[in-house]
Amino acid sequence: MLSNFAHGMSSQELVVEVELTISAKSLLNKDVMSKSDPICLVYIQLPNNSTWQEHGRTEVMKNNCNPEFATKIIIGYRFEEQQKLKFKIYDIDGSSPVLDDHDFLGEAECSLGQIVSSVNFVTALRHPSFKSKGQLFIRAEEIDDSPKEEVEFLFSAEGFKKSGFFSKPDPFLEIFRENTVVHRTEFIKNNCNPQWPKFTVPMRALCTKNGQDVKLLLRSWNYNKNGNHKLLGEIDVTRNGICNAPQTFNLMNKGKISGKLYVKEAVPKRTYSFLDYVMGGTRLNCTIAIDFTASNGSPNTMGSLHYMGPSPTAYEQALQSVVSIIQDYDSDKQFPVLGFGAKIPPNGSLSHEFFVNMSSNPYCTGVEGVIEAYRNCLPVVQLHGPTNFAPVINHVTRFASTYPNGDHYFILLILTDGAISDMHDTKEAIIAASHLPISIIIVGIGNADFSSMMELDSDNRILNLNGKFAIRDIVQFVAFRDFLSGADSDWASRELARALLAEVPTQFLAFMKYKNITPKGEGSHLI
């Protein structure tokens, strides 16, 4: 018996690990009769208390001021988090295990995002007493022992009995591995001889890490919206059995044949990871759109969502948490910032697409520049309305449409306090954007009714309008209030960013797959 039906879902999650190779040049020479004997220690900043914890260390390189360390550092990578790293180099003289007994040569801090978005990450080493400290070089490679393949299947069945005197079953198919659902199809309504749409399954879900065959269970059910699905039939198979199409299996139910299951096609295809594209040079471009409608309240009033008091506004907290992560993938850290729903100078005209820094160039430098532009904008505009999303979505769409080849991917971050006024136009804009390299992440600020936002975040069904369907899901919505109850602001910001950005790599890969775009070769640099 099943519940919480969600077709196309899989519980087989891949943990992404990267391997860091470290080298340095022109290190300080602290030895009188010889050269320094350097070692590099790697620390990770803990998210809960901001303390640094040692994660790993290299070997000691004897008499070498330009070491190329052989020891690799393995770290789990998460796009949706800012993973801060610190590298400290010491000159090891003697056998003391206490680092303070050895000469300190320099240190550097960066994020894992900065490293993976560079072909070769280079940064200067800092030292409190010396100006010339040398350079640190870090190269990242993704570790993936599982097969980078997927299989595109086409299944059909025949011979299912009617579920009642007049009605036919609504069959769907499940693939299990060791009692875990690998894939679930959509159900086919009122059909004794269904053919399900083609679907893909990662090869790693169908075999062991070293590629060995595994036992699988194929199960077909008659769908019931109350979750009490009725078993139509099942059969034990193996990966090799279903991948050597065409194949025919007898489905069994209570010891009797209840129908036939056909594997019509099983086509293996090469797959790529998010890091394959990022390390290959695909550039992430983030545009920010801020809600300046009157429903936020006057910025001079304490109850306003834009109130400039001693504590950061929810808008500022959201900007800080998300932009601080995305900026690690942008070497010049320049972000266009748009506003909507306000009357703007000099004529007081209503605009749903204006530059928040009130210049002819919308770009702001880093998260600090974005927040500064937001603060400076509030006193010079008049909050108005309505809340229209379509203009800022179309703004980003115009740029994304010029990069259909996968060289650039665009992220639009929208911060808003309420319901959308132009829902028809917004849906139309999102459906058009779904063909392009775009993800839209929306933060709901305040306590308004955000039910219309959930309609755009089509996790359970593809967005459609008047018979036109989006090619893929490109919207992720999160209400900031869901992270504020009884939590400190740092935790809230981290969890908000994690929830907002978690789907971006999946949406990114869906576009690349839709366009059949493979990662670029090495030599490109992500900015």
Short mmCIF file of C-alpha atoms in Angstrom, two decimals:
data_model
loop_
_atom_site.label_atom_id
_atom_site.label_comp_id
_atom_site.label_asym_id
_atom_site.label_seq_id
_atom_site.Cartn_x
_atom_site.Cartn_y
_atom_site.Cartn_z
CA MET A 1 0.00 0.00 0.00
CA LEU A 2 1.42 3.35 -1.04
CA SER A 3 0.81 6.99 -0.25
CA ASN A 4 2.24 10.41 -1.17
CA PHE A 5 2.37 9.46 -4.86
CA ALA A 6 5.02 11.40 -6.78
CA HIS A 7 5.99 10.04 -10.17
CA GLY A 8 9.52 10.23 -11.48
CA MET A 9 11.00 10.40 -7.99
CA SER A 10 14.02 8.43 -6.85
CA SER A 11 15.64 8.00 -3.49
CA GLN A 12 19.06 7.30 -4.99
CA GLU A 13 21.00 10.45 -4.13
CA LEU A 14 24.60 10.96 -5.18
CA VAL A 15 26.99 12.49 -2.68
CA VAL A 16 29.32 14.80 -4.60
CA GLU A 17 32.89 14.75 -3.40
CA VAL A 18 35.80 16.75 -4.76
CA GLU A 19 39.50 16.08 -4.47
CA LEU A 20 41.78 19.06 -3.85
CA THR A 21 45.37 19.11 -5.11
CA ILE A 22 47.49 21.74 -3.36
CA SER A 23 50.75 23.41 -4.31
CA ALA A 24 52.55 26.62 -3.39
CA LYS A 25 55.22 28.90 -4.77
CA SER A 26 57.74 31.32 -3.28
CA LEU A 27 57.14 30.34 0.33
CA LEU A 28 59.03 32.07 3.10
CA ASN A 29 62.35 30.38 3.85
CA LYS A 30 62.65 30.12 7.63
CA ASP A 31 65.60 27.69 7.74
CA VAL A 32 69.14 29.10 7.93
CA MET A 33 71.16 26.23 6.45
CA SER A 34 68.45 24.80 4.18
CA LYS A 35 65.02 25.52 2.75
CA SER A 36 61.69 25.33 4.57
CA ASP A 37 59.99 21.97 5.10
CA PRO A 38 56.33 22.94 4.45
CA ILE A 39 53.12 21.18 5.33
CA CYS A 40 49.62 22.46 4.49
CA LEU A 41 46.72 22.07 6.89
CA VAL A 42 43.13 22.46 5.64
CA TYR A 43 40.36 23.72 7.93
CA ILE A 44 36.58 23.92 7.44
CA GLN A 45 34.52 26.60 9.16
CA LEU A 46 31.74 24.97 11.14
CA PRO A 47 28.35 26.49 10.23
CA ASN A 48 26.92 26.47 13.75
CA ASN A 49 29.58 28.41 15.65
CA SER A 50 31.95 29.73 12.96
CA THR A 51 34.94 27.93 14.53
CA TRP A 52 37.58 26.30 12.34
CA GLN A 53 37.99 22.52 12.42
CA GLU A 54 40.93 20.71 10.87
CA HIS A 55 39.75 18.61 7.93
CA GLY A 56 43.01 17.24 6.61
CA ARG A 57 46.71 17.87 6.04
CA THR A 58 49.30 17.15 3.40
CA GLU A 59 52.63 15.44 3.81
CA VAL A 60 55.78 17.39 4.73
CA MET A 61 57.92 18.41 1.75
CA LYS A 62 61.59 18.54 2.72
CA ASN A 63 63.70 21.53 1.66
CA ASN A 64 61.16 22.96 -0.77
CA CYS A 65 59.83 26.51 -1.06
CA ASN A 66 57.75 25.54 -4.12
CA PRO A 67 56.02 22.38 -2.90
CA GLU A 68 53.63 20.26 -4.95
CA PHE A 69 51.88 18.18 -2.32
CA ALA A 70 50.92 14.62 -3.29
CA THR A 71 48.38 14.12 -0.51
CA LYS A 72 44.86 14.87 -1.73
CA ILE A 73 42.17 16.49 0.41
CA ILE A 74 38.66 15.04 -0.06
CA ILE A 75 35.70 17.33 0.72
CA GLY A 76 31.96 16.92 0.17
CA TYR A 77 30.66 19.68 -2.12
CA ARG A 78 27.26 21.39 -1.80
CA PHE A 79 26.28 24.16 -4.19
CA GLU A 80 23.59 25.49 -1.85
CA GLU A 81 26.01 26.18 1.01
CA GLN A 82 28.94 28.53 1.41
CA GLN A 83 31.69 26.19 2.54
CA LYS A 84 34.52 28.32 3.91
CA LEU A 85 38.02 26.85 3.92
CA LYS A 86 41.30 27.96 5.47
CA PHE A 87 44.73 26.77 4.36
CA LYS A 88 47.66 27.20 6.76
CA ILE A 89 51.25 26.36 5.87
CA TYR A 90 53.93 25.63 8.48
CA ASP A 91 57.65 24.89 8.28
CA ILE A 92 58.02 21.62 10.17
CA ASP A 93 61.31 21.46 12.11
CA GLY A 94 61.52 18.68 14.65
CA SER A 95 59.05 16.10 15.87
CA SER A 96 56.80 18.21 18.07
CA PRO A 97 53.07 17.62 17.34
CA VAL A 98 52.26 21.15 18.52
CA LEU A 99 51.94 23.43 15.50
CA ASP A 100 52.93 26.53 17.46
CA ASP A 101 56.36 24.95 17.93
CA HIS A 102 56.96 25.31 14.20
CA ASP A 103 57.39 28.37 11.98
CA PHE A 104 54.20 29.73 10.43
CA LEU A 105 54.64 30.47 6.69
CA GLY A 106 51.27 31.91 5.72
CA GLU A 107 47.56 31.27 5.30
CA ALA A 108 44.69 31.86 2.91
CA GLU A 109 40.89 31.71 3.14
CA CYS A 110 38.39 31.04 0.37
CA SER A 111 35.23 29.05 -0.28
CA LEU A 112 34.95 25.67 -1.93
CA GLY A 113 32.68 27.33 -4.50
CA GLN A 114 35.50 29.66 -5.55
CA ILE A 115 37.82 26.70 -6.01
CA VAL A 116 35.51 24.52 -8.11
CA SER A 117 34.51 27.46 -10.31
CA SER A 118 38.16 28.00 -11.31
CA VAL A 119 40.28 25.80 -13.52
CA ASN A 120 43.23 26.57 -11.24
CA PHE A 121 42.46 28.62 -8.14
CA VAL A 122 45.30 30.95 -7.12
CA THR A 123 45.45 33.16 -4.05
CA ALA A 124 48.10 35.05 -2.10
CA LEU A 125 49.22 33.77 1.27
CA ARG A 126 48.95 36.17 4.22
CA HIS A 127 51.39 36.54 7.10
CA PRO A 128 51.15 39.02 9.99
CA SER A 129 54.86 39.90 9.85
CA PHE A 130 55.96 39.60 6.23
CA LYS A 131 54.77 41.23 3.01
CA SER A 132 55.98 38.59 0.56
CA LYS A 133 54.42 35.30 1.65
CA GLY A 134 54.08 33.35 -1.59
CA GLN A 135 51.09 31.96 -3.46
CA LEU A 136 48.75 29.01 -2.95
CA PHE A 137 47.45 26.97 -5.91
CA ILE A 138 44.44 24.65 -5.57
CA ARG A 139 42.89 22.43 -8.20
CA ALA A 140 39.61 20.55 -7.71
CA GLU A 141 38.42 17.37 -9.39
CA GLU A 142 35.11 15.64 -8.87
CA ILE A 143 35.29 12.11 -7.46
CA ASP A 144 32.67 9.78 -8.83
CA ASP A 145 33.23 6.04 -8.66
CA SER A 146 29.72 5.24 -9.85
CA PRO A 147 28.94 4.96 -13.58
CA LYS A 148 28.23 8.30 -15.28
CA GLU A 149 25.44 6.83 -17.33
CA GLU A 150 21.70 6.70 -17.36
CA VAL A 151 19.29 4.38 -19.15
CA GLU A 152 16.28 5.64 -21.07
CA PHE A 153 13.47 3.09 -20.78
CA LEU A 154 10.24 2.54 -22.66
CA PHE A 155 7.88 0.16 -20.85
CA SER A 156 4.42 -1.08 -21.75
CA ALA A 157 2.04 -3.75 -20.44
CA GLU A 158 -1.00 -5.66 -21.58
CA GLY A 159 -3.65 -7.96 -20.22
CA PHE A 160 -4.60 -6.14 -17.03
CA LYS A 161 -8.11 -6.97 -15.88
CA LYS A 162 -10.81 -4.36 -15.43
CA SER A 163 -10.97 -2.96 -11.91
CA GLY A 164 -14.77 -3.04 -11.92
CA PHE A 165 -17.68 -3.96 -14.14
CA PHE A 166 -17.30 -0.82 -16.23
CA SER A 167 -13.95 0.72 -15.22
CA LYS A 168 -10.43 -0.11 -16.34
CA PRO A 169 -7.35 0.25 -14.10
CA ASP A 170 -5.10 3.33 -13.91
CA PRO A 171 -1.71 1.54 -13.98
CA PHE A 172 1.66 2.91 -12.93
CA LEU A 173 5.00 1.12 -12.70
CA GLU A 174 7.65 1.07 -9.99
CA ILE A 175 11.25 -0.16 -10.04
CA PHE A 176 12.66 -1.29 -6.69
CA ARG A 177 16.18 -2.09 -5.61
CA GLU A 178 16.57 -3.63 -2.14
CA ASN A 179 13.14 -2.38 -1.02
CA THR A 180 13.96 1.15 -2.17
CA VAL A 181 12.06 2.89 -4.96
CA VAL A 182 14.38 3.64 -7.86
CA HIS A 183 11.71 5.08 -10.16
CA ARG A 184 7.96 5.55 -10.27
CA THR A 185 6.12 6.37 -13.49
CA GLU A 186 3.01 8.46 -13.84
CA PHE A 187 -0.25 6.54 -13.98
CA ILE A 188 -2.09 5.92 -17.26
CA LYS A 189 -5.79 6.51 -16.77
CA ASN A 190 -8.40 3.87 -17.67
CA ASN A 191 -6.15 1.48 -19.62
CA CYS A 192 -5.69 -2.30 -19.53
CA ASN A 193 -2.79 -2.10 -22.02
CA PRO A 194 -0.75 0.93 -20.95
CA GLN A 195 2.43 2.31 -22.47
CA TRP A 196 4.20 4.69 -20.12
CA PRO A 197 6.16 7.69 -21.41
CA LYS A 198 9.90 7.23 -21.73
CA PHE A 199 11.87 7.85 -18.56
CA THR A 200 15.50 7.72 -17.48
CA VAL A 201 17.12 6.05 -14.47
CA PRO A 202 20.73 6.66 -13.34
CA MET A 203 22.87 3.59 -13.98
CA ARG A 204 24.20 3.88 -10.41
CA ALA A 205 20.69 3.05 -9.20
CA LEU A 206 20.70 -0.19 -11.19
CA CYS A 207 24.09 -1.62 -10.24
CA THR A 208 26.81 -1.60 -7.59
CA LYS A 209 29.54 1.04 -7.50
CA ASN A 210 31.89 -1.25 -9.43
CA GLY A 211 29.21 -1.89 -12.05
CA GLN A 212 28.07 -5.34 -10.90
CA ASP A 213 24.56 -6.53 -11.66
CA VAL A 214 21.88 -6.30 -8.93
CA LYS A 215 18.43 -7.77 -8.35
CA LEU A 216 15.46 -5.52 -9.06
CA LEU A 217 11.72 -5.73 -8.53
CA LEU A 218 9.22 -4.42 -11.08
CA ARG A 219 5.78 -3.72 -9.68
CA SER A 220 2.64 -2.34 -11.34
CA TRP A 221 -0.21 -0.82 -9.36
CA ASN A 222 -3.72 0.42 -10.00
CA TYR A 223 -3.61 4.06 -8.89
CA ASN A 224 -6.06 5.32 -6.28
CA LYS A 225 -6.03 8.96 -5.23
CA ASN A 226 -6.54 8.02 -1.58
CA GLY A 227 -3.21 6.20 -1.60
CA ASN A 228 -4.70 2.70 -1.34
CA HIS A 229 -3.25 1.45 -4.62
CA LYS A 230 -4.03 -2.12 -5.67
CA LEU A 231 -1.25 -4.43 -6.84
CA LEU A 232 -1.67 -5.50 -10.48
CA GLY A 233 1.43 -7.67 -10.71
CA GLU A 234 5.16 -7.94 -10.03
CA ILE A 235 8.28 -9.71 -11.26
CA ASP A 236 11.88 -10.13 -10.01
CA VAL A 237 14.48 -9.13 -12.59
CA THR A 238 18.09 -7.96 -12.82
CA ARG A 239 19.73 -4.89 -14.28
CA ASN A 240 21.07 -6.96 -17.19
CA GLY A 241 17.64 -8.42 -17.72
CA ILE A 242 15.84 -5.13 -18.28
CA CYS A 243 18.72 -3.39 -20.05
CA ASN A 244 18.88 -5.97 -22.85
CA ALA A 245 15.73 -4.79 -24.60
CA PRO A 246 13.40 -5.87 -26.03
CA GLN A 247 12.26 -8.16 -23.24
CA THR A 248 8.93 -9.65 -22.13
CA PHE A 249 8.07 -10.61 -18.55
CA ASN A 250 5.05 -12.25 -16.97
CA LEU A 251 3.69 -10.20 -14.10
CA MET A 252 2.57 -12.34 -11.17
CA ASN A 253 -0.13 -11.66 -8.57
CA LYS A 254 -1.05 -14.25 -5.91
CA GLY A 255 0.76 -16.97 -7.83
CA LYS A 256 -1.01 -16.33 -11.14
CA ILE A 257 -0.03 -14.48 -14.30
CA SER A 258 -1.84 -11.13 -14.20
CA GLY A 259 -0.43 -9.50 -17.30
CA LYS A 260 2.61 -9.06 -19.51
CA LEU A 261 5.28 -6.38 -19.10
CA TYR A 262 7.36 -5.30 -22.07
CA VAL A 263 10.71 -3.55 -22.02
CA LYS A 264 10.57 -2.06 -25.50
CA GLU A 265 13.66 0.15 -25.27
CA ALA A 266 16.62 0.47 -22.90
CA VAL A 267 19.10 3.00 -24.28
CA PRO A 268 22.23 3.85 -22.22
CA LYS A 269 23.33 7.48 -22.33
CA ARG A 270 26.36 9.36 -20.97
CA THR A 271 25.51 11.78 -18.15
CA TYR A 272 27.29 14.78 -16.69
CA SER A 273 27.25 16.40 -13.28
CA PHE A 274 26.76 20.03 -12.31
CA LEU A 275 30.47 20.21 -11.50
CA ASP A 276 31.39 18.89 -14.94
CA TYR A 277 29.83 22.02 -16.43
CA VAL A 278 31.04 24.46 -13.75
CA MET A 279 34.61 23.18 -13.97
CA GLY A 280 34.31 23.22 -17.75
CA GLY A 281 33.63 26.95 -17.78
CA THR A 282 29.87 27.49 -17.72
CA ARG A 283 29.28 30.89 -16.13
CA LEU A 284 26.57 31.52 -13.56
CA ASN A 285 24.93 34.95 -13.79
CA CYS A 286 22.67 36.19 -11.02
CA THR A 287 20.14 39.03 -11.35
CA ILE A 288 18.28 40.31 -8.28
CA ALA A 289 14.77 41.78 -8.29
CA ILE A 290 13.37 43.53 -5.18
CA ASP A 291 9.74 44.30 -4.37
CA PHE A 292 9.14 48.03 -3.69
CA THR A 293 5.35 47.88 -3.51
CA ALA A 294 3.40 49.83 -0.88
CA SER A 295 2.19 46.65 0.82
CA ASN A 296 5.65 46.40 2.40
CA GLY A 297 4.81 49.45 4.51
CA SER A 298 6.56 52.80 4.72
CA PRO A 299 10.32 52.43 5.30
CA ASN A 300 10.01 55.05 8.07
CA THR A 301 7.59 52.88 10.06
CA MET A 302 8.86 50.20 12.45
CA GLY A 303 6.35 47.63 11.19
CA SER A 304 7.53 48.00 7.60
CA LEU A 305 9.35 45.12 5.95
CA HIS A 306 11.70 47.81 4.58
CA TYR A 307 12.23 49.57 7.93
CA MET A 308 15.84 50.72 8.21
CA GLY A 309 16.39 50.05 11.92
CA PRO A 310 19.38 48.77 13.90
CA SER A 311 18.81 45.20 12.68
CA PRO A 312 18.91 44.04 9.04
CA THR A 313 15.54 43.79 7.30
CA ALA A 314 14.33 40.41 6.10
CA TYR A 315 15.15 41.61 2.59
CA GLU A 316 18.74 42.25 3.65
CA GLN A 317 19.00 38.89 5.41
CA ALA A 318 17.75 37.09 2.32
CA LEU A 319 20.14 39.02 0.06
CA GLN A 320 23.07 38.29 2.36
CA SER A 321 22.36 34.56 2.59
CA VAL A 322 21.84 33.88 -1.14
CA VAL A 323 24.13 36.39 -2.88
CA SER A 324 27.07 35.52 -0.61
CA ILE A 325 26.96 31.98 -2.02
CA ILE A 326 26.33 32.84 -5.67
CA GLN A 327 29.09 35.46 -5.72
CA ASP A 328 31.66 32.69 -5.23
CA TYR A 329 30.93 31.62 -8.82
CA ASP A 330 31.43 35.13 -10.24
CA SER A 331 35.01 36.39 -10.33
CA ASP A 332 34.13 40.10 -10.70
CA LYS A 333 31.11 39.81 -8.35
CA GLN A 334 28.98 42.22 -10.42
CA PHE A 335 25.21 41.77 -10.01
CA PRO A 336 22.43 43.64 -11.81
CA VAL A 337 19.78 44.65 -9.25
CA LEU A 338 16.27 45.52 -10.43
CA GLY A 339 13.31 46.97 -8.55
CA PHE A 340 9.61 46.76 -9.28
CA GLY A 341 6.35 48.27 -8.03
CA ALA A 342 7.55 51.82 -7.25
CA LYS A 343 7.32 55.34 -8.62
CA ILE A 344 10.81 56.50 -9.45
CA PRO A 345 12.56 59.85 -10.00
CA PRO A 346 12.75 62.23 -11.67
CA ASN A 347 9.12 62.19 -12.90
CA GLY A 348 7.50 59.81 -10.45
CA SER A 349 6.59 57.34 -13.18
CA LEU A 350 5.51 53.85 -12.08
CA SER A 351 8.07 51.19 -12.99
CA HIS A 352 8.26 47.41 -12.70
CA GLU A 353 11.78 47.22 -14.09
CA PHE A 354 14.14 49.91 -12.77
CA PHE A 355 17.78 49.87 -11.70
CA VAL A 356 17.96 49.98 -7.92
CA ASN A 357 21.24 51.91 -7.89
CA MET A 358 19.47 54.66 -9.87
CA SER A 359 22.16 54.78 -12.55
CA SER A 360 22.37 53.78 -16.19
CA ASN A 361 24.38 50.70 -15.16
CA PRO A 362 22.48 48.19 -12.98
CA TYR A 363 25.55 46.36 -11.70
CA CYS A 364 26.45 46.35 -8.01
CA THR A 365 29.68 44.94 -6.59
CA GLY A 366 29.29 41.96 -4.28
CA VAL A 367 26.67 41.38 -1.63
CA GLU A 368 27.75 44.59 0.14
CA GLY A 369 27.14 46.64 -3.00
CA VAL A 370 23.73 45.02 -3.52
CA ILE A 371 22.62 45.84 0.03
CA GLU A 372 24.02 49.37 -0.19
CA ALA A 373 22.08 50.02 -3.43
CA TYR A 374 18.89 48.67 -1.79
CA ARG A 375 19.32 50.94 1.25
CA ASN A 376 20.09 54.01 -0.88
CA CYS A 377 17.10 53.37 -3.12
CA LEU A 378 14.42 53.36 -0.42
CA PRO A 379 14.52 57.12 0.38
CA VAL A 380 14.28 58.20 -3.27
CA VAL A 381 11.40 56.05 -4.57
CA GLN A 382 7.73 55.99 -3.65
CA LEU A 383 6.45 52.53 -2.79
CA HIS A 384 3.41 51.82 -4.92
CA GLY A 385 2.19 48.74 -6.80
CA PRO A 386 0.93 46.41 -8.17
CA THR A 387 3.19 43.34 -7.75
CA ASN A 388 4.16 42.42 -11.30
CA PHE A 389 6.79 39.74 -11.91
CA ALA A 390 6.62 39.41 -15.68
CA PRO A 391 8.75 42.50 -16.52
CA VAL A 392 11.80 41.36 -14.48
CA ILE A 393 11.45 37.77 -15.73
CA ASN A 394 11.32 39.01 -19.32
CA HIS A 395 14.32 41.25 -18.61
CA VAL A 396 16.49 38.23 -17.73
CA THR A 397 14.94 36.16 -20.53
CA ARG A 398 16.19 38.66 -23.09
CA PHE A 399 19.78 38.08 -21.97
CA ALA A 400 19.43 34.32 -21.56
CA SER A 401 18.03 33.96 -25.08
CA THR A 402 21.39 35.09 -26.49
CA TYR A 403 23.23 32.18 -24.81
CA PRO A 404 21.47 28.96 -25.89
CA ASN A 405 24.74 26.99 -26.07
CA GLY A 406 25.31 26.46 -22.34
CA ASP A 407 28.14 28.97 -21.92
CA HIS A 408 26.03 30.96 -19.44
CA TYR A 409 23.28 30.03 -16.99
CA PHE A 410 21.10 32.71 -15.41
CA ILE A 411 19.61 32.81 -11.92
CA LEU A 412 16.89 35.34 -11.12
CA LEU A 413 16.40 35.98 -7.40
CA ILE A 414 13.05 37.67 -6.66
CA LEU A 415 12.29 39.02 -3.17
CA THR A 416 8.63 39.90 -2.63
CA ASP A 417 6.10 40.46 0.14
CA GLY A 418 2.81 39.36 -1.42
CA ALA A 419 0.56 37.91 -4.04
CA ILE A 420 1.31 38.36 -7.74
CA SER A 421 -0.90 40.83 -9.61
CA ASP A 422 0.01 39.72 -13.14
CA MET A 423 -0.32 35.94 -12.72
CA HIS A 424 -1.30 35.33 -16.36
CA ASP A 425 1.66 37.27 -17.73
CA THR A 426 4.00 35.75 -15.14
CA LYS A 427 3.00 32.21 -16.08
CA GLU A 428 3.44 33.09 -19.74
CA ALA A 429 6.91 34.51 -19.02
CA ILE A 430 7.97 31.44 -16.99
CA ILE A 431 6.78 29.00 -19.66
CA ALA A 432 8.77 30.94 -22.27
CA ALA A 433 11.81 31.04 -19.97
CA SER A 434 11.68 27.26 -19.37
CA HIS A 435 13.22 26.79 -22.83
CA LEU A 436 16.20 28.95 -21.81
CA PRO A 437 19.14 28.64 -19.36
CA ILE A 438 17.26 30.20 -16.42
CA SER A 439 16.31 29.33 -12.85
CA ILE A 440 13.98 31.58 -10.84
CA ILE A 441 14.21 31.54 -7.05
CA ILE A 442 11.60 33.48 -5.08
CA VAL A 443 11.78 34.51 -1.42
CA GLY A 444 8.51 35.40 0.25
CA ILE A 445 9.07 38.17 2.83
CA GLY A 446 6.58 38.75 5.63
CA ASN A 447 3.32 37.00 6.54
CA ALA A 448 1.21 37.41 3.40
CA ASP A 449 -0.67 34.67 1.58
CA PHE A 450 1.89 33.08 -0.74
CA SER A 451 -0.38 30.41 -2.23
CA SER A 452 0.03 31.90 -5.72
CA MET A 453 3.81 31.41 -5.44
CA MET A 454 3.32 27.72 -4.75
CA GLU A 455 1.41 27.49 -8.00
CA LEU A 456 4.50 28.68 -9.86
CA ASP A 457 6.79 26.25 -8.00
CA SER A 458 5.64 23.26 -10.02
CA ASP A 459 7.30 20.43 -8.10
CA ASN A 460 4.33 18.11 -8.51
CA ARG A 461 3.04 19.13 -11.94
CA ILE A 462 4.47 21.03 -14.87
CA LEU A 463 3.31 24.65 -15.12
CA ASN A 464 0.82 25.23 -17.92
CA LEU A 465 -1.34 28.03 -19.31
CA ASN A 466 -4.07 27.66 -21.92
CA GLY A 467 -2.65 24.38 -23.18
CA LYS A 468 0.98 25.56 -23.24
CA PHE A 469 3.32 23.66 -20.91
CA ALA A 470 6.70 24.56 -19.49
CA ILE A 471 9.55 22.39 -20.76
CA ARG A 472 10.91 21.96 -17.21
CA ASP A 473 10.44 23.20 -13.66
CA ILE A 474 12.51 26.38 -13.24
CA VAL A 475 10.93 27.99 -10.15
CA GLN A 476 11.75 27.45 -6.48
CA PHE A 477 9.75 29.34 -3.84
CA VAL A 478 10.53 29.60 -0.12
CA ALA A 479 8.79 31.69 2.55
CA PHE A 480 11.43 33.30 4.77
CA ARG A 481 9.10 33.13 7.78
CA ASP A 482 9.42 29.34 7.75
CA PHE A 483 13.00 29.73 8.95
CA LEU A 484 12.53 32.45 11.58
CA SER A 485 10.54 30.70 14.29
CA GLY A 486 12.74 30.38 17.36
CA ALA A 487 15.95 30.40 15.35
CA ASP A 488 18.97 32.67 15.36
CA SER A 489 19.48 34.81 12.27
CA ASP A 490 22.64 33.00 11.13
CA TRP A 491 20.87 29.63 11.16
CA ALA A 492 17.86 31.14 9.38
CA SER A 493 20.07 32.59 6.63
CA ARG A 494 21.93 29.33 6.08
CA GLU A 495 18.76 27.26 5.91
CA LEU A 496 17.06 29.78 3.62
CA ALA A 497 19.96 29.64 1.16
CA ARG A 498 20.02 25.84 1.32
CA ALA A 499 16.30 25.58 0.58
CA LEU A 500 16.42 28.15 -2.23
CA LEU A 501 19.50 26.91 -4.05
CA ALA A 502 19.10 23.16 -3.59
CA GLU A 503 17.15 22.73 -6.84
CA VAL A 504 19.38 24.94 -9.02
CA PRO A 505 21.86 22.18 -10.01
CA THR A 506 18.96 19.88 -10.96
CA GLN A 507 17.27 22.61 -13.01
CA PHE A 508 20.64 23.48 -14.57
CA LEU A 509 21.21 19.85 -15.63
CA ALA A 510 17.66 19.57 -16.96
CA PHE A 511 18.35 22.46 -19.35
CA MET A 512 21.67 21.00 -20.52
CA LYS A 513 20.00 17.63 -21.10
CA TYR A 514 17.07 19.24 -22.91
CA LYS A 515 19.47 21.04 -25.26
CA ASN A 516 21.86 18.05 -25.47
CA ILE A 517 24.76 20.24 -24.34
CA THR A 518 27.94 18.59 -23.09
CA PRO A 519 30.50 20.30 -20.82
CA LYS A 520 33.19 22.38 -22.43
CA GLY A 521 36.79 21.25 -22.34
CA GLU A 522 39.26 22.59 -19.84
CA GLY A 523 40.75 25.99 -20.38
CA SER A 524 37.60 28.03 -19.84
CA HIS A 525 37.22 30.13 -16.73
CA LEU A 526 34.01 30.74 -14.84
CA ILE A 527 33.33 34.36 -13.92
#
